Short mmCIF file of C-alpha atoms in Angstrom, two decimals:
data_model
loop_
_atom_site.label_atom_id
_atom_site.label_comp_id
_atom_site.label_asym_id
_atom_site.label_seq_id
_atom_site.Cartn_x
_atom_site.Cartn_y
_atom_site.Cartn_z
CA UNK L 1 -28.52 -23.04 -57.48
CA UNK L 2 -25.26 -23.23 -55.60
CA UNK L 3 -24.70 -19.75 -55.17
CA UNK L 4 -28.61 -19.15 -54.43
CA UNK L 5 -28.49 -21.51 -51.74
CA UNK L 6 -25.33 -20.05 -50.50
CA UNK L 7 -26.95 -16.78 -50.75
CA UNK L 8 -29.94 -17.36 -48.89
CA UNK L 9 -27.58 -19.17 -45.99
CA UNK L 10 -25.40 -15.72 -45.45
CA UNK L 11 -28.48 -13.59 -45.32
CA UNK L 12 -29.98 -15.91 -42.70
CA UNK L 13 -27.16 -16.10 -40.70
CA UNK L 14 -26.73 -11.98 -40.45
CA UNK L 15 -30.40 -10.90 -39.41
CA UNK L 16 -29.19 -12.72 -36.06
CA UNK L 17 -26.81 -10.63 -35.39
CA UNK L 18 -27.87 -7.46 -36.64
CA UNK L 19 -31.41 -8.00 -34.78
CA UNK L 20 -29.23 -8.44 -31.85
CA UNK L 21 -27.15 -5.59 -32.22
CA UNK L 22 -30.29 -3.15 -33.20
CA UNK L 23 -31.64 -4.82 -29.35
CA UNK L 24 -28.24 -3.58 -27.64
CA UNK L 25 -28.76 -0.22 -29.23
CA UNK L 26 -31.85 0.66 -28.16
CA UNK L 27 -30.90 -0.52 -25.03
CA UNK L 28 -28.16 1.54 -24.45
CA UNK L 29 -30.53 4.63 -25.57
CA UNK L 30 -32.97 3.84 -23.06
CA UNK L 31 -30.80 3.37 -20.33
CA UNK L 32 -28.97 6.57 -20.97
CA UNK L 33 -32.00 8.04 -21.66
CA UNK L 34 -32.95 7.01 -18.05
CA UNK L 35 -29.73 7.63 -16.72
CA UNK L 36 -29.43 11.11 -18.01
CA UNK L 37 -33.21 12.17 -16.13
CA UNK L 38 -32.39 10.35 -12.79
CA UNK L 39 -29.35 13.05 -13.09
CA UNK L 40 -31.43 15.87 -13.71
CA UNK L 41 -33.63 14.91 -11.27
CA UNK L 42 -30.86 15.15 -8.86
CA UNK L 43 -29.17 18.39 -10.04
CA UNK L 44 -33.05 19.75 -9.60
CA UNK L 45 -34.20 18.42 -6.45
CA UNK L 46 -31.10 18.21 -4.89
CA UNK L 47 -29.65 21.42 -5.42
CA UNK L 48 -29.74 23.05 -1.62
CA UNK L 49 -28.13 20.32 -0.61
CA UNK L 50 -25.00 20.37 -2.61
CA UNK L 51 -24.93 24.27 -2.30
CA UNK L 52 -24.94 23.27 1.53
CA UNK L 53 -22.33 21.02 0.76
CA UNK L 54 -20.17 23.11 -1.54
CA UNK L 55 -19.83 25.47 1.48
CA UNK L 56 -18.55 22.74 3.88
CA UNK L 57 -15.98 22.12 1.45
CA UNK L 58 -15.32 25.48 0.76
CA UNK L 59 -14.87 26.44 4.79
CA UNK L 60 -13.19 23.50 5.47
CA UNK L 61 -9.68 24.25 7.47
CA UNK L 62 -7.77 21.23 9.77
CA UNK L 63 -4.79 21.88 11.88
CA UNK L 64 -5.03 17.84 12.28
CA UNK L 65 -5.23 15.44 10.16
CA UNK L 66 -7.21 12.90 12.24
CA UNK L 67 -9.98 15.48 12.17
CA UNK L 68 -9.76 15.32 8.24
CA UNK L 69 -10.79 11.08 8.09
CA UNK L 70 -14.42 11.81 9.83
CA UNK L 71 -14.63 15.13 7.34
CA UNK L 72 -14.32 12.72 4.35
CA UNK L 73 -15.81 9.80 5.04
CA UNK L 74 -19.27 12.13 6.15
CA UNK L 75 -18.70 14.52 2.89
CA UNK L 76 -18.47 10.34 0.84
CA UNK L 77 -21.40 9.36 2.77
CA UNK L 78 -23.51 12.15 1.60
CA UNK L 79 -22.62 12.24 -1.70
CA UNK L 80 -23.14 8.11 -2.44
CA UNK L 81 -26.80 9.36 -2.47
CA UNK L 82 -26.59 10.89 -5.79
CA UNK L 83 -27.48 8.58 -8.85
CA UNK L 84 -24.01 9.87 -10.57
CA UNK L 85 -21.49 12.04 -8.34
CA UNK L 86 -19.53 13.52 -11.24
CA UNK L 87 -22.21 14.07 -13.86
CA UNK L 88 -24.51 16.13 -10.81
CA UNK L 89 -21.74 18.00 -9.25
CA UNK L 90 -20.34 19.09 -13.01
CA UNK L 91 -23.71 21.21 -12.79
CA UNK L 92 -22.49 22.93 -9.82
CA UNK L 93 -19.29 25.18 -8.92
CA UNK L 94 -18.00 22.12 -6.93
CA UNK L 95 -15.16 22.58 -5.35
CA UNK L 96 -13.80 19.72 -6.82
CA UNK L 97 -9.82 20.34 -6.32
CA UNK L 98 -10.03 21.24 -2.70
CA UNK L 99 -12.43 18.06 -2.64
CA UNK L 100 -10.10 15.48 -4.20
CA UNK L 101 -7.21 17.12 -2.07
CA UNK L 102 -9.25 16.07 0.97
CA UNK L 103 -9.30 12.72 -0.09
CA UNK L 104 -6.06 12.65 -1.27
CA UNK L 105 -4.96 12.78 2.24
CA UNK L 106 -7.30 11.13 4.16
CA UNK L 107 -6.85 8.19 2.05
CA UNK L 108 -3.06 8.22 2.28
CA UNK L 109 -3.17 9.02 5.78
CA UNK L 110 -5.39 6.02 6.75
CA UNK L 111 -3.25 3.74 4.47
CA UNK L 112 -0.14 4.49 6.40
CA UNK L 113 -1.39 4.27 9.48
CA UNK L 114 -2.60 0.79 8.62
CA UNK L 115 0.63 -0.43 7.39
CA UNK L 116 2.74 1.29 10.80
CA UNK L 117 -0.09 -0.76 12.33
CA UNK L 118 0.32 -4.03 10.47
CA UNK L 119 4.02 -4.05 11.04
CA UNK L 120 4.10 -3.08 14.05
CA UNK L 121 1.70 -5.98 15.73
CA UNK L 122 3.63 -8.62 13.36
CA UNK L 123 4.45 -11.69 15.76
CA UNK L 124 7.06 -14.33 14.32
CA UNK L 125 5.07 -17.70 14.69
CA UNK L 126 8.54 -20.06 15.58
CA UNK L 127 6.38 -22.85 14.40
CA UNK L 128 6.60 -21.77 11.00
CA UNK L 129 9.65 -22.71 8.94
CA UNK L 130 12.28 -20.24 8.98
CA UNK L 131 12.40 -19.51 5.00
CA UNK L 132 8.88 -18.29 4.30
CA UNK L 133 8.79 -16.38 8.18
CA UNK L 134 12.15 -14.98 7.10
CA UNK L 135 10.15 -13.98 3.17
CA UNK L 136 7.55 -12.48 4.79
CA UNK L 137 9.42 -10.17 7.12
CA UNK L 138 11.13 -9.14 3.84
CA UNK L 139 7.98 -8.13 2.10
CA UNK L 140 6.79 -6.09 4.85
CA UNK L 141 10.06 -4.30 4.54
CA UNK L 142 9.40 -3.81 1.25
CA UNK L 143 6.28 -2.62 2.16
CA UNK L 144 7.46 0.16 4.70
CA UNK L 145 10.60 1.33 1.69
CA UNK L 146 7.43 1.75 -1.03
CA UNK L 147 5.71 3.81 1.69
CA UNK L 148 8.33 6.30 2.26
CA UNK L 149 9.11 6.88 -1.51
CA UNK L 150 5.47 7.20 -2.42
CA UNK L 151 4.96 9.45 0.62
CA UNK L 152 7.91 11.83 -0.81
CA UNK L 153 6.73 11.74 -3.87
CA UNK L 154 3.21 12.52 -2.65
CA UNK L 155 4.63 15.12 -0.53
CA UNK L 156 6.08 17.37 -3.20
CA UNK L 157 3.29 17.35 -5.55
CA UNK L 158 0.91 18.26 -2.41
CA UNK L 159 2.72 20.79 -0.08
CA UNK L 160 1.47 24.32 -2.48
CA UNK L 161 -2.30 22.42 -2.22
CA UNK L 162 -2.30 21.10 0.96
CA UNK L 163 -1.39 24.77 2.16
CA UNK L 164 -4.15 26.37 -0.14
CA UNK L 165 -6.49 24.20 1.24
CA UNK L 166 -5.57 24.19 4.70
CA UNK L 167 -4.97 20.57 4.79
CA UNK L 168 -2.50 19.53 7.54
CA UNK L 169 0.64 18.04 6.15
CA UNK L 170 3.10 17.75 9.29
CA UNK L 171 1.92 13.81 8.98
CA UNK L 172 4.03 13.52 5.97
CA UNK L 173 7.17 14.88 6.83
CA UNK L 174 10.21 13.33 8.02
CA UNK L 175 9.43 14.00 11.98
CA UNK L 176 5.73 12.95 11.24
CA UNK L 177 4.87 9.59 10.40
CA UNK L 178 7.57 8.25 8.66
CA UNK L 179 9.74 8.32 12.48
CA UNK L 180 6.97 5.39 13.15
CA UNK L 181 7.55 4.08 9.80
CA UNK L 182 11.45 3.90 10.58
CA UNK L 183 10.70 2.56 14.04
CA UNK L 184 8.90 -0.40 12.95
CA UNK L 185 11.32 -1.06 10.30
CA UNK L 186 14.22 -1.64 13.25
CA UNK L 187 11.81 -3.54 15.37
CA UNK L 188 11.56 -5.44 12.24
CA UNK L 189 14.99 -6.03 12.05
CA UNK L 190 15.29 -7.47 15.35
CA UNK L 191 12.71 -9.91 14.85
CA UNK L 192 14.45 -11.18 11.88
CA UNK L 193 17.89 -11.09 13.29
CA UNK L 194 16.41 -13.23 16.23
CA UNK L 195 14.39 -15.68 14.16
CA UNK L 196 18.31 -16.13 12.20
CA UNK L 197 20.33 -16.99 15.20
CA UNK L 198 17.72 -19.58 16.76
CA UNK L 199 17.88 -21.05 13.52
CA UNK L 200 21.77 -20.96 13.68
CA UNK L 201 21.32 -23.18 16.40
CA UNK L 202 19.63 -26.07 14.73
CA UNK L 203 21.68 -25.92 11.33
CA UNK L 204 24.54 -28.05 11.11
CA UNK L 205 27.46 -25.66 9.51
CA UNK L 206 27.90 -26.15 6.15
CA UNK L 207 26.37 -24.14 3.06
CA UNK L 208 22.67 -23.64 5.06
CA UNK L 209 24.47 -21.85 7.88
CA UNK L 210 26.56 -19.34 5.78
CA UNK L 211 23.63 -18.48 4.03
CA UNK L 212 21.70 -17.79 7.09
CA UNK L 213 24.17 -15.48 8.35
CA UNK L 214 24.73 -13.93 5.02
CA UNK L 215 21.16 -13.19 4.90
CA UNK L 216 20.84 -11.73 8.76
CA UNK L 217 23.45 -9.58 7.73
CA UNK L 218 22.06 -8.16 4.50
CA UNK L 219 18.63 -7.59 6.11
CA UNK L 220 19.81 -5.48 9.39
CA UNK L 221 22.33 -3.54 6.63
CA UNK L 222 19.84 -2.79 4.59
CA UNK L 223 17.48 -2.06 7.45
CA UNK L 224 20.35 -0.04 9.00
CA UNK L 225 20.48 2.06 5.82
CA UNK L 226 16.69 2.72 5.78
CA UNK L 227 16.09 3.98 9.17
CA UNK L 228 19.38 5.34 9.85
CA UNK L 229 20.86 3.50 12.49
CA UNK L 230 19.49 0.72 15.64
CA UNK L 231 17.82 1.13 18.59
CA UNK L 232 19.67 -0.69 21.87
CA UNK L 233 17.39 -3.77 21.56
CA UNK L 234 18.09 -4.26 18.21
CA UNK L 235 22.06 -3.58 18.36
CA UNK L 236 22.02 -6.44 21.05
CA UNK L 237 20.13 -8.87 18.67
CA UNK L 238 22.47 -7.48 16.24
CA UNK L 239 25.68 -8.49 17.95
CA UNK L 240 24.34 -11.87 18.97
CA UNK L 241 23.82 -12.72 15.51
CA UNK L 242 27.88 -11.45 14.83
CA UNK L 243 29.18 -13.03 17.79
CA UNK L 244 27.17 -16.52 16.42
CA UNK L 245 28.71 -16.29 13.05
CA UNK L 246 31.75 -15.92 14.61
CA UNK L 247 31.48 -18.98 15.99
CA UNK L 248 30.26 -20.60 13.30
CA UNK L 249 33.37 -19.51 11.63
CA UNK L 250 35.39 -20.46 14.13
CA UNK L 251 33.78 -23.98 14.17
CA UNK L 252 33.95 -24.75 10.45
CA UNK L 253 37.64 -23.61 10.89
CA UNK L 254 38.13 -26.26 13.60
CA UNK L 255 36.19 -28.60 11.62
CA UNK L 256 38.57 -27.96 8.75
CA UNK L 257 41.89 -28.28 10.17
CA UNK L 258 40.35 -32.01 11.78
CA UNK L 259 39.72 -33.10 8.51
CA UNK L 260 43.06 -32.14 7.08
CA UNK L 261 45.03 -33.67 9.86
CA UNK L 262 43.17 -36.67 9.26
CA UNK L 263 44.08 -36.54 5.47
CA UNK L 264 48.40 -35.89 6.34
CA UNK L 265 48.14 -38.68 8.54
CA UNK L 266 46.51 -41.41 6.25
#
């Protein structure tokens, strides 16, 4: 009786399930089934179209790469009518390496003109705390140094396709966009070496103020290394912060030699 009972329990407990998982089946046949004819649909009544497309690709030649932005986002705009873009244009001789090419560099493009943009119009808010404004002008540092290794590493995987494809490229060389890229980096810098010696001027010496300095330092060094040297703006900002930690240095030293004067005499 025991092992009828227990039996009749497990087979219960399993037409659940399997009812459930026969429902997910059929389903998943009936919406491919529907999802493969609203493709065939397309690739059948839609065919000019994407042979009037495949020819803009096809023609498609920039000397600028501003021009290539409107190309894409028009070619994306057209093509987000189509129930499924890959499983229609696979029907097709789509040009689909000059396509992705196009994007490749339309999308990069816009990305780093965003970022030149975002670093560019940063403003240091001297009502907030001088850590986390000093943390964030790090990051977008970071930002700009990921940029120009991705963009080199972009740029030798794309120059042979680019130049097949006609797709302008001066955008990614050294005199292009990464001179901006550079430039905002130093303007950077002299925000941060600014924000540093105002701050110098409310600390009071001691372990705070050394690591202030040490920090200024490291930043318009490291800065110094990426862009490959200061404008005259930030070479004065630069020297104020010296000639203020040479102050402070000079100040501790004073402070120093007070205390131990104090300490021979007692």
């Amino acid at each position: 009786m025991r092992r009828d009972s227990r039996r009749d329990s497990t087979s219960g407990n399993s037409e659940v399930p399997a009812n459930a998982n026969a429902r997910d089946m059929i389903g998943e046949i009936e919406n491919r089934s529907t999802h493969l004819l609203a493709i065939k649909t397309d690739v059948e009544t839609q065919g000019e179209f994407i042979r009037f497309l495949i020819k803009e690709v096809e023609s498609a030649a920039f000397t600028d790469i501003e021009d290539v932005v409107p190309f894409v986002k028009w070619l994306d705009d057209e093509l987000s009518y189509l129930v499924d873009e890959r499983a229609v244009l696979k029907q097709f001789d789509w040009p689909e390496q000059k396509a992705d090419a196009l994007r490749e560099a339309a999308f990069g493009y816009c990305d780093l003109k965003k970022l030149v943009s975002e670093v560019s119009s940063f403003r240091d808010d001297p009502r907030q705390p001088c850590g986390p404004a000093l943390k964030k002008m790090q990051a977008l540092l970071e930002k700009l140094e990921h940029c120009v290794y991705n963009l080199s590493r972009m740029r030798e995987s794309a120059t042979k396709r680019y130049k097949v494809f006609q797709i302008p490229m001066h955008w990614m060389l050294d005199t292009g966009y990464v001179s901006q890229i550079k430039l905002a980096s130093v303007n950077l810098a002299m925000k941060y070496m600014k924000r540093v010696s105002a701050e110098l001027e409310t600390v009071g010496g001691g372990p705070e103020e050394e690591e202030l300095i040490v920090q200024g330092v490291r930043f318009a060094f490291r800065v110094h290394q990426f862009a490959g040297g200061f404008d005259v703006e930030t070479m004065r900002a630069f020297q104020e912060l010296r000639d203020k930690a040479r102050s402070c240095h000079v100040q501790c030293q004073n402070q120093q030699h007070k205390i131990f004067c104090r300490s021979t005499t007692c």
